[in-house]
XYZ file of C-alpha atoms in Angstrom:
238
model
C 113.651 82.414 105.279
C 110.405 81.710 103.256
C 111.095 82.995 99.488
C 108.439 83.797 97.582
C 108.592 83.122 93.613
C 105.963 86.014 93.127
C 104.158 86.455 89.976
C 105.609 83.177 88.540
C 109.008 84.825 88.469
C 111.846 83.260 90.413
C 113.952 84.816 93.101
C 117.960 84.767 92.498
C 118.087 81.707 94.282
C 121.863 81.296 93.936
C 122.399 84.473 95.882
C 119.748 83.955 98.573
C 121.211 80.207 99.395
C 124.553 82.071 99.566
C 123.503 84.675 102.024
C 121.436 81.887 104.139
C 124.347 79.345 104.216
C 126.519 82.039 105.830
C 123.972 82.761 108.568
C 123.086 79.291 109.073
C 119.497 79.940 107.819
C 117.041 77.116 106.410
C 115.480 78.308 103.187
C 111.533 77.725 102.297
C 110.252 78.164 98.586
C 106.814 79.173 98.079
C 106.227 78.020 94.896
C 102.315 78.726 94.661
C 102.722 81.007 91.728
C 105.727 79.165 89.739
C 104.728 75.628 88.925
C 107.316 74.431 86.374
C 109.853 77.630 86.640
C 113.360 76.732 86.592
C 117.037 78.124 86.929
C 119.551 76.567 84.811
C 117.327 73.577 84.664
C 116.867 73.397 88.453
C 113.041 73.459 89.200
C 111.418 76.070 91.519
C 110.975 74.091 94.814
C 114.328 72.036 94.711
C 116.602 74.882 96.023
C 115.572 75.150 99.734
C 114.774 72.721 102.406
C 111.263 72.506 101.219
C 109.095 73.716 98.521
C 105.528 74.633 99.055
C 102.967 74.663 96.067
C 99.294 75.727 95.979
C 96.865 73.728 93.497
C 94.247 76.681 93.748
C 92.294 76.605 90.521
C 93.480 79.875 88.975
C 97.426 78.686 89.541
C 99.250 77.506 86.749
C 98.725 73.942 87.525
C 95.378 73.940 89.515
C 92.776 71.625 90.863
C 89.047 71.970 90.736
C 89.312 73.229 94.495
C 91.605 74.218 97.156
C 94.848 71.687 97.388
C 98.562 71.660 97.847
C 101.840 69.872 98.049
C 104.890 70.120 99.829
C 108.298 68.697 98.418
C 111.786 67.948 99.981
C 114.813 65.753 99.584
C 114.934 64.966 103.414
C 113.286 61.957 104.555
C 112.952 62.997 107.860
C 111.157 66.690 107.036
C 109.192 64.147 104.728
C 107.981 62.012 107.264
C 107.166 64.746 109.593
C 104.886 66.457 106.927
C 103.196 63.539 106.139
C 102.435 63.077 109.970
C 101.139 66.682 110.344
C 98.953 66.607 107.199
C 96.977 63.531 108.942
C 96.324 64.738 112.643
C 100.164 64.263 113.799
C 99.752 60.387 113.327
C 102.691 57.995 113.922
C 100.408 55.499 112.509
C 96.308 55.213 112.822
C 95.124 56.488 116.119
C 98.445 57.141 117.511
C 99.335 61.013 117.445
C 103.222 61.660 117.852
C 103.434 65.243 116.571
C 101.608 68.033 117.979
C 99.531 70.384 115.638
C 98.570 68.002 113.476
C 95.591 68.723 111.046
C 93.324 66.993 108.248
C 95.232 68.406 105.296
C 95.074 65.557 102.696
C 94.885 66.250 98.981
C 91.626 64.260 98.358
C 91.812 61.913 95.318
C 89.450 63.489 93.034
C 91.657 66.762 93.030
C 94.668 64.356 92.676
C 93.304 62.882 89.432
C 92.510 66.190 87.666
C 96.184 67.322 88.582
C 97.435 63.890 87.073
C 95.549 64.405 83.957
C 96.750 68.287 83.557
C 100.422 67.984 84.639
C 101.747 66.817 81.302
C 100.329 70.015 79.696
C 101.673 72.484 81.957
C 104.944 73.136 80.136
C 102.984 74.040 77.119
C 100.573 76.023 78.927
C 103.690 77.855 80.627
C 105.305 78.539 77.092
C 101.950 80.082 76.181
C 101.920 82.454 79.174
C 105.567 83.444 78.315
C 104.471 84.310 74.764
C 101.445 86.358 75.792
C 103.905 88.263 78.408
C 106.596 88.621 75.766
C 103.887 90.288 73.173
C 102.397 92.671 75.984
C 106.185 93.718 76.778
C 107.110 94.401 72.903
C 103.659 95.922 71.969
C 102.524 97.989 75.162
C 103.822 101.400 74.299
C 102.212 103.770 76.686
C 104.328 106.037 78.801
C 102.358 105.465 81.704
C 102.741 101.774 81.919
C 105.804 99.826 83.012
C 105.888 96.066 81.963
C 107.851 93.944 83.789
C 111.479 92.700 82.763
C 109.987 89.341 81.515
C 113.007 88.748 78.901
C 115.540 88.781 81.684
C 114.235 85.858 83.545
C 113.790 83.410 80.737
C 112.597 79.811 82.203
C 112.610 81.271 85.485
C 109.487 82.995 84.695
C 106.095 81.406 83.811
C 103.893 84.317 83.967
C 101.513 83.045 86.389
C 100.526 87.353 86.516
C 101.304 89.844 84.202
C 101.758 92.998 86.431
C 102.294 96.083 85.033
C 102.917 99.608 87.121
C 100.863 102.773 86.264
C 101.065 105.709 88.130
C 97.586 106.472 87.430
C 96.098 103.006 88.044
C 92.483 103.744 88.707
C 92.315 105.908 85.351
C 93.847 102.739 83.522
C 91.560 99.959 85.571
C 88.398 102.147 84.885
C 89.294 102.329 81.098
C 89.808 98.600 80.716
C 86.845 97.521 82.910
C 84.922 99.843 80.372
C 86.272 97.549 77.614
C 85.127 94.558 79.429
C 88.702 93.594 79.931
C 89.136 91.934 83.161
C 91.833 93.138 85.309
C 93.152 92.609 88.887
C 94.928 94.509 91.668
C 97.736 91.889 93.155
C 97.935 93.113 95.847
C 96.134 96.240 97.105
C 97.219 96.377 100.856
C 100.956 95.609 101.720
C 101.238 93.029 104.829
C 102.548 95.281 107.266
C 99.355 97.688 106.886
C 96.987 94.876 107.022
C 94.564 95.386 109.998
C 95.621 91.970 111.767
C 99.195 93.246 112.173
C 99.003 96.863 113.037
C 99.699 96.172 116.610
C 103.238 94.964 115.922
C 103.747 96.710 112.431
C 102.713 100.383 113.321
C 106.150 101.554 113.169
C 107.482 99.864 110.005
C 108.210 102.313 106.972
C 108.299 100.463 103.732
C 107.717 103.263 101.225
C 108.858 101.524 98.112
C 106.504 98.642 98.915
C 103.621 101.003 99.317
C 104.203 102.772 96.423
C 104.351 99.752 94.309
C 100.857 98.730 95.874
C 99.359 101.608 94.661
C 100.489 101.335 91.053
C 100.210 97.585 90.130
C 97.553 96.200 87.881
C 97.382 92.499 86.605
C 96.402 92.165 82.837
C 94.905 89.096 81.274
C 97.309 86.365 81.115
C 96.465 82.845 80.747
C 96.954 79.884 78.198
C 93.423 80.209 76.671
C 93.891 83.970 75.429
C 93.320 84.357 71.748
C 95.702 86.346 69.863
C 93.009 88.792 68.825
C 92.123 89.244 72.503
C 95.892 90.014 73.304
C 95.722 92.627 70.691
C 92.536 94.147 72.042
C 94.093 94.370 75.439
C 97.192 95.657 74.115
C 95.215 98.404 72.099
C 93.153 99.495 75.282
C 96.140 99.838 77.266
C 98.036 102.078 74.986
C 94.962 104.408 74.169
C 94.113 105.063 77.848
């Protein structure tokens, strides 16, 4: 099972692991949006057989270009992953694993990440404070904020995603005031063109309803207090 800690909020991993253990299913964590999140002191990525991280520039811990990492406590899996990331080599010019690729993190990206990593905790704290302010002061009856407080350290507020029945009206209202906002994500997976042949009979009304309502508000560590207040006023007056 691949578990995605979407928008920076961790899934209930205790329950997931219980279900998967009962059915002898391995768990892989998608932590691309959850750098530094934790449940009872245990970090995102350390619950499953492997944890996968993205270092795309917009992530909580981002490089200057594309990059990523996989963590695991399994020596055998770690060895296999190291081989897969470099052509499937067992040693130089000797391929032992099929479907290998050239997928090494280059030194420049790693160097920037090494400098930024010590700042991650403070950046995440700032994100949480911004999210908490949104939750406290956004009072529009048309807008539903995510339950950030219920997550605690399990949320690092990679995105602050609200729900709005008339999303386009709110979106246009914010854009008119030069407030950046995005839709994450407008098209559910089962409605993507590439999957239509295999998902034509899939019916996910809750997923489709949410996809038509979600809107991401600005949420990043460099956001100033007066800018946060400006966003809140704009949301409340729409």
